[in-house]
mmCIF file of C-alpha atoms in Angstrom:
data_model
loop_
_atom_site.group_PDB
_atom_site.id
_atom_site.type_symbol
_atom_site.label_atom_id
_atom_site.label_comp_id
_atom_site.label_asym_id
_atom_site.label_seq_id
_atom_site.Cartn_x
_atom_site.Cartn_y
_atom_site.Cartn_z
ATOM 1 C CA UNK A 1 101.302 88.572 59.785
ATOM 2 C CA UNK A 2 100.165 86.425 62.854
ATOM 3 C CA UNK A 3 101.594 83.215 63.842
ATOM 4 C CA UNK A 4 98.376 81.706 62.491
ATOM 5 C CA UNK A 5 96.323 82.504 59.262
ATOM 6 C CA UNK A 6 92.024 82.174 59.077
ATOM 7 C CA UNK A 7 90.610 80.741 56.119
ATOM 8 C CA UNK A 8 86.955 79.988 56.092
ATOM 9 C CA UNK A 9 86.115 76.854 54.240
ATOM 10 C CA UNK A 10 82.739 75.645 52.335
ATOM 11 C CA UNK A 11 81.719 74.402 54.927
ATOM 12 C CA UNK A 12 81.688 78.394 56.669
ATOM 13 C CA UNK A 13 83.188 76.714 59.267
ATOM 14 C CA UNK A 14 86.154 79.193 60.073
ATOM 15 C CA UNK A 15 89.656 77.195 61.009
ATOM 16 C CA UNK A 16 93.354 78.212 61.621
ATOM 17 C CA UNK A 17 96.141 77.420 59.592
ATOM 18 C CA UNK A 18 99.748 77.493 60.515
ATOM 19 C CA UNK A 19 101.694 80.137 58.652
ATOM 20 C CA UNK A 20 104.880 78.015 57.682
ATOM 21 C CA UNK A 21 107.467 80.950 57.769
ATOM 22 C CA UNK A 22 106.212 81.896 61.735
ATOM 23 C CA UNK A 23 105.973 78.362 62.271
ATOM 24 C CA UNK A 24 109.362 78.564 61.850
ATOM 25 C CA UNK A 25 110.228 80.296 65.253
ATOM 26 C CA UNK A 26 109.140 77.868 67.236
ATOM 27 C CA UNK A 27 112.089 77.534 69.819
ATOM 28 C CA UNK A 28 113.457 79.131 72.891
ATOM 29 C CA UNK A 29 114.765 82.593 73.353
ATOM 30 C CA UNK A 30 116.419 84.728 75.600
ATOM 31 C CA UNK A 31 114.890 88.613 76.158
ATOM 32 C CA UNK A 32 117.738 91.090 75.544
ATOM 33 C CA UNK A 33 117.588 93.925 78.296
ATOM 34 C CA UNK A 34 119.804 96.038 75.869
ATOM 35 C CA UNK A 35 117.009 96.027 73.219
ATOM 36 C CA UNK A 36 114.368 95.905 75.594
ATOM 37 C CA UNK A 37 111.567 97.906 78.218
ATOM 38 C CA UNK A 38 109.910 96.874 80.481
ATOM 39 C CA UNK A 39 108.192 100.034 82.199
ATOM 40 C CA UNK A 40 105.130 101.804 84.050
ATOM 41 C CA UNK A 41 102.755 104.792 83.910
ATOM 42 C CA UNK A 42 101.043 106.452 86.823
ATOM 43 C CA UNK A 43 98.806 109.217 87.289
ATOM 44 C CA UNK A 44 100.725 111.943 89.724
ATOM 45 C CA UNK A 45 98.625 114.293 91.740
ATOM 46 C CA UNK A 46 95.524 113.849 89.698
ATOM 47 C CA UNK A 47 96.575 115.883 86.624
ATOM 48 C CA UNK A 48 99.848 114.554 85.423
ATOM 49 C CA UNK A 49 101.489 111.101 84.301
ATOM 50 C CA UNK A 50 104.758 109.731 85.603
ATOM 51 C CA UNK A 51 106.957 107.194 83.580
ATOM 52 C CA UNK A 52 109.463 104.855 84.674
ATOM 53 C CA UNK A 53 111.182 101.774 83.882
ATOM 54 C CA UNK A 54 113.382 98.724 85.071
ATOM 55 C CA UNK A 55 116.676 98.530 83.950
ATOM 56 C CA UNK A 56 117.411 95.536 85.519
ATOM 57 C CA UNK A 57 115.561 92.440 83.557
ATOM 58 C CA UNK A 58 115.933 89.206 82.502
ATOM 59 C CA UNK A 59 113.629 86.717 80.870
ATOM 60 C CA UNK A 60 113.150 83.682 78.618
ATOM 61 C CA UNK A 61 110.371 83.154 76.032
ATOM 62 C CA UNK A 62 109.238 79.629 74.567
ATOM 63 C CA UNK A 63 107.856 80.206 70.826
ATOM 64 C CA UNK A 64 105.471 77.473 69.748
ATOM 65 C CA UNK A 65 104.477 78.681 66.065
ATOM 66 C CA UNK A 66 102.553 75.580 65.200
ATOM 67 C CA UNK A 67 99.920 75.978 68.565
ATOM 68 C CA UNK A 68 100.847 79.507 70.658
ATOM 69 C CA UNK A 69 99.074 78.058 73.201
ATOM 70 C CA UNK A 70 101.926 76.148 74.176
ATOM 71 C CA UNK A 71 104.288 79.309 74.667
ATOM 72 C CA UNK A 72 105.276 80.434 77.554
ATOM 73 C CA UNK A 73 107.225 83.097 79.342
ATOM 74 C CA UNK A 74 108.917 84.223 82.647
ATOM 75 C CA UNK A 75 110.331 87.484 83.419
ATOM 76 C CA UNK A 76 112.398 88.325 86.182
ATOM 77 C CA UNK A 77 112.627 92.617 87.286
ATOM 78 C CA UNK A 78 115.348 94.275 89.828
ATOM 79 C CA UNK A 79 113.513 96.475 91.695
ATOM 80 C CA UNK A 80 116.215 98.545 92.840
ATOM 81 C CA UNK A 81 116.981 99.140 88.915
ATOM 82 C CA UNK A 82 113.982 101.419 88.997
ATOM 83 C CA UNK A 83 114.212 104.835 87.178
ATOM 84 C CA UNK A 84 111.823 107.412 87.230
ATOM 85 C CA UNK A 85 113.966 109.961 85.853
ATOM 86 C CA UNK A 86 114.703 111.769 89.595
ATOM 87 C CA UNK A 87 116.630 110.479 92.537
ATOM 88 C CA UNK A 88 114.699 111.134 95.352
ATOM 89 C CA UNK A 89 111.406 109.979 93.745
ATOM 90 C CA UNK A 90 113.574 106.633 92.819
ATOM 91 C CA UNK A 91 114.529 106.173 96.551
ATOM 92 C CA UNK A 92 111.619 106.233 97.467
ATOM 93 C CA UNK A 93 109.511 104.014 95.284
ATOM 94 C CA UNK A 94 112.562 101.518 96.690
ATOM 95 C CA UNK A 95 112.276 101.592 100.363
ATOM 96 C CA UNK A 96 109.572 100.686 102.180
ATOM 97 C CA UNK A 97 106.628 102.819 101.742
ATOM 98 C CA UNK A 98 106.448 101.136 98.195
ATOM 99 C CA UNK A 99 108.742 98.304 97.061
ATOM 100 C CA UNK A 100 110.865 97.547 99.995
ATOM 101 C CA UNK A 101 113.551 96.717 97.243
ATOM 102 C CA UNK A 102 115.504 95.174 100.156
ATOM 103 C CA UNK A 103 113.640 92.826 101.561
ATOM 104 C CA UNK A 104 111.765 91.911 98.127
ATOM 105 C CA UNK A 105 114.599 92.670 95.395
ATOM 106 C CA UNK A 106 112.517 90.782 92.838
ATOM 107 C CA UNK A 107 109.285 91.354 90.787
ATOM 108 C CA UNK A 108 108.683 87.922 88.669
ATOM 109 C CA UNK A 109 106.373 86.942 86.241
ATOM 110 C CA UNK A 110 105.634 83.593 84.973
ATOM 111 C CA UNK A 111 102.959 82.604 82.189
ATOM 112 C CA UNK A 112 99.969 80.087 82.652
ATOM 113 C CA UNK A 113 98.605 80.428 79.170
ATOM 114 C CA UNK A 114 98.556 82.061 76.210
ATOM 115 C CA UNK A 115 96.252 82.702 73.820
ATOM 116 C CA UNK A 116 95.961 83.607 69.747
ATOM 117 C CA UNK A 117 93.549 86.433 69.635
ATOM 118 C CA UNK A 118 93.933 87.018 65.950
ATOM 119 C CA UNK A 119 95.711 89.196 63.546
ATOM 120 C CA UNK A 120 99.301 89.951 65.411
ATOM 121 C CA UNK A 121 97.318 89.668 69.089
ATOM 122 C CA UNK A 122 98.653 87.149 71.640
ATOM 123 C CA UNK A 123 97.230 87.532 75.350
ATOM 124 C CA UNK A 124 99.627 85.860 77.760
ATOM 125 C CA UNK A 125 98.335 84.950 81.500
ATOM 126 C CA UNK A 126 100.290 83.997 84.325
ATOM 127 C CA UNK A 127 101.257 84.673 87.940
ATOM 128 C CA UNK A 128 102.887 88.594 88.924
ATOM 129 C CA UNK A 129 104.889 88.451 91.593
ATOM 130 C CA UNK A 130 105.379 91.474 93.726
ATOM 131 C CA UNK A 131 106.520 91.814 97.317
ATOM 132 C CA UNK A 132 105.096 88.620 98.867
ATOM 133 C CA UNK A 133 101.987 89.137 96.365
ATOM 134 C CA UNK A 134 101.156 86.484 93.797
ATOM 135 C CA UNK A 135 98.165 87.619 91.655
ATOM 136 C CA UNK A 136 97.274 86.403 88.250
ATOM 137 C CA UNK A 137 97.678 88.841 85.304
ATOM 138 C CA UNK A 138 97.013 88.921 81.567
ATOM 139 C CA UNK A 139 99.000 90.888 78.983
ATOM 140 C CA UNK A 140 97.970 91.602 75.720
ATOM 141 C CA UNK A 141 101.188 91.591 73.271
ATOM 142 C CA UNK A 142 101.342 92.447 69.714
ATOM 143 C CA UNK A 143 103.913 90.205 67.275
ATOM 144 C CA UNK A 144 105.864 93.301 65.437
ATOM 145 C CA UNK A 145 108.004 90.733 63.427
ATOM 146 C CA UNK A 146 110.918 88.968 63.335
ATOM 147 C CA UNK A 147 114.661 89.563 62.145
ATOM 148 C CA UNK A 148 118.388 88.370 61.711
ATOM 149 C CA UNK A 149 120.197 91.254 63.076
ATOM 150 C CA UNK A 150 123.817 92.252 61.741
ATOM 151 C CA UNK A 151 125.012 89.331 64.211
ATOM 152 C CA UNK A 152 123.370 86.866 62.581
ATOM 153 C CA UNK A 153 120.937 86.461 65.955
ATOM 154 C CA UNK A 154 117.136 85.463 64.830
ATOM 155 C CA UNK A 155 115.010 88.082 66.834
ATOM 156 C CA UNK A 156 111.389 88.322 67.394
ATOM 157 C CA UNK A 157 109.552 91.677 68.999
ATOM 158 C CA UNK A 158 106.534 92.052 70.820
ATOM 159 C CA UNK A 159 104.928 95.184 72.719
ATOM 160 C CA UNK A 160 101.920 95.214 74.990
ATOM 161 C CA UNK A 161 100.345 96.392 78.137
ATOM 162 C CA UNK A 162 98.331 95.770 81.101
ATOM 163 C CA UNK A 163 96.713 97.894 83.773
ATOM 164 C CA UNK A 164 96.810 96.761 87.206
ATOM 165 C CA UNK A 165 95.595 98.090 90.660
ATOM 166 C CA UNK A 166 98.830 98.851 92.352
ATOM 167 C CA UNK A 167 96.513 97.960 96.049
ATOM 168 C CA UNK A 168 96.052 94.435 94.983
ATOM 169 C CA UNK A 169 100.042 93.252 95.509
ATOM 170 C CA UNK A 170 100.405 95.731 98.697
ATOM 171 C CA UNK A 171 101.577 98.971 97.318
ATOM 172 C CA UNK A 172 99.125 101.214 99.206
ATOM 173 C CA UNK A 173 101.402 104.266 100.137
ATOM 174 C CA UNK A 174 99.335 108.057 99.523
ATOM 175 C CA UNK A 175 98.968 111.243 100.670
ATOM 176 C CA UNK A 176 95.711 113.361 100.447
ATOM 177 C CA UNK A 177 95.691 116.290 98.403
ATOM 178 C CA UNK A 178 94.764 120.494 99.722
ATOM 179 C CA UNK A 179 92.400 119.986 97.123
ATOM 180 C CA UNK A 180 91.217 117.015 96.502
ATOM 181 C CA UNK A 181 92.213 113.329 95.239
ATOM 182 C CA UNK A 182 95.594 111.716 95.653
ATOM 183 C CA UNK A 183 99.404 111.869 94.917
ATOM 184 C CA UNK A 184 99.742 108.864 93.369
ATOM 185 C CA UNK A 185 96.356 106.769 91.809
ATOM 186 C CA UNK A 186 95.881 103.424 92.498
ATOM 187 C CA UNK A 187 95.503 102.337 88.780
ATOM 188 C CA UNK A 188 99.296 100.903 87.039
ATOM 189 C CA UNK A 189 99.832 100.472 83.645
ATOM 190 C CA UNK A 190 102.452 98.011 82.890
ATOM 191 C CA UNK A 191 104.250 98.457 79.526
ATOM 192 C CA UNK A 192 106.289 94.992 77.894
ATOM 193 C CA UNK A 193 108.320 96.350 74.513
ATOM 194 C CA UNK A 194 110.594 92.522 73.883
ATOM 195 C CA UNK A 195 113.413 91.711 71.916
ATOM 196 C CA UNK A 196 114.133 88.158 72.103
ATOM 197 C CA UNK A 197 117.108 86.510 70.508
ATOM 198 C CA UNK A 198 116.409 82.521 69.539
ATOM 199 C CA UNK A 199 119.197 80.227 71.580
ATOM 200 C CA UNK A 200 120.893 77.586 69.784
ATOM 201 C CA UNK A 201 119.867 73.840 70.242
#
């Protein structure tokens, strides 16, 4: 069930309706990391993927049921929480050759737009932050629902993704295969998976 309904009137003139019940959720709510992924695949010596994720997140989401082109989001990432699954590898990806975790501890995100694409479909633009880098990026987010956990907390949950060029915010690092290719490809694909909890006020 999307935040907005189509109908198509006599007219065949096709318009949106606001869905009461996900009108509703309009408010502002907090990401929890616990309940949350934010997280990356790459391609690894030209035959192989490699999966990570940030541990370390924050992030706030504005929920405008009646017109979702009035939400907005911002997203905050440690680098240094990054976890690949093996030390070394992790070290690496935080010191200089990549990330340079401590000069730039911080990957940010903060939304421009958004847009209703239909059905569940949201596609949320805005400005990625990474190193000294600011390039715009659009993410394509699916509404999976909302809840009242055992708590009593309203949630809402979204999951998307969005492939980047990891060359385009500085992370150029390689090394040339025996036989041909790369260690690590130059294509990024950025996975969101959100629970957000609605704040009080």
């Amino acid at each position: 069930m999307g935040l907005f309904t189509r109908r198509s009137q006599d007219t065949a003139v096709a318009t949106l309706e606001v869905d009461p019940a996900l009108a509703a959720l309009t408010g502002d709510y907090a990401i929890d990391p616990a309940h949350s992924s934010i997280g990356f695949t790459v391609r690894h010596a030209m035959v192989t993927n490699v999966r990570g994720s940030f541990a370390d997140h924050e992030g706030t989401l504005h929920l405008d049921g009646s017109d979702p082109a009035r939400s907005t989001a911002a997203i905050g990432v440690r680098i240094a929480s990054v976890d690949t699954g093996i030390a070394d590898r992790d070290a690496h990806l935080r010191g200089a050759d990549f990330f340079d975790a401590e000069t730039f501890p911080e990957m940010t995100f903060r939304s421009t737009a958004a847009a209703f694409l239909g059905g569940d479909t949201y596609r949320i633009t805005g400005d990625l932050t990474i190193k000294d880098v600011t390039r715009p990026l659009s993410i394509d987010l699916e509404f999976n629902g909302s809840a009242t956990d055992p708590y009593g907390n309203q949630r809402v949950g979204f999951e998307g993704s969005a492939d980047i060029l990891r060359s385009d915010w500085g992370l150029t690092w390689n090394a040339a295969l025996e036989t041909g290719g790369v260690v690590v490809s130059d294509k990024v694909k950025l996975t969101f998976d959100i629970s957000a909890i609605k704040q009080a006020g």
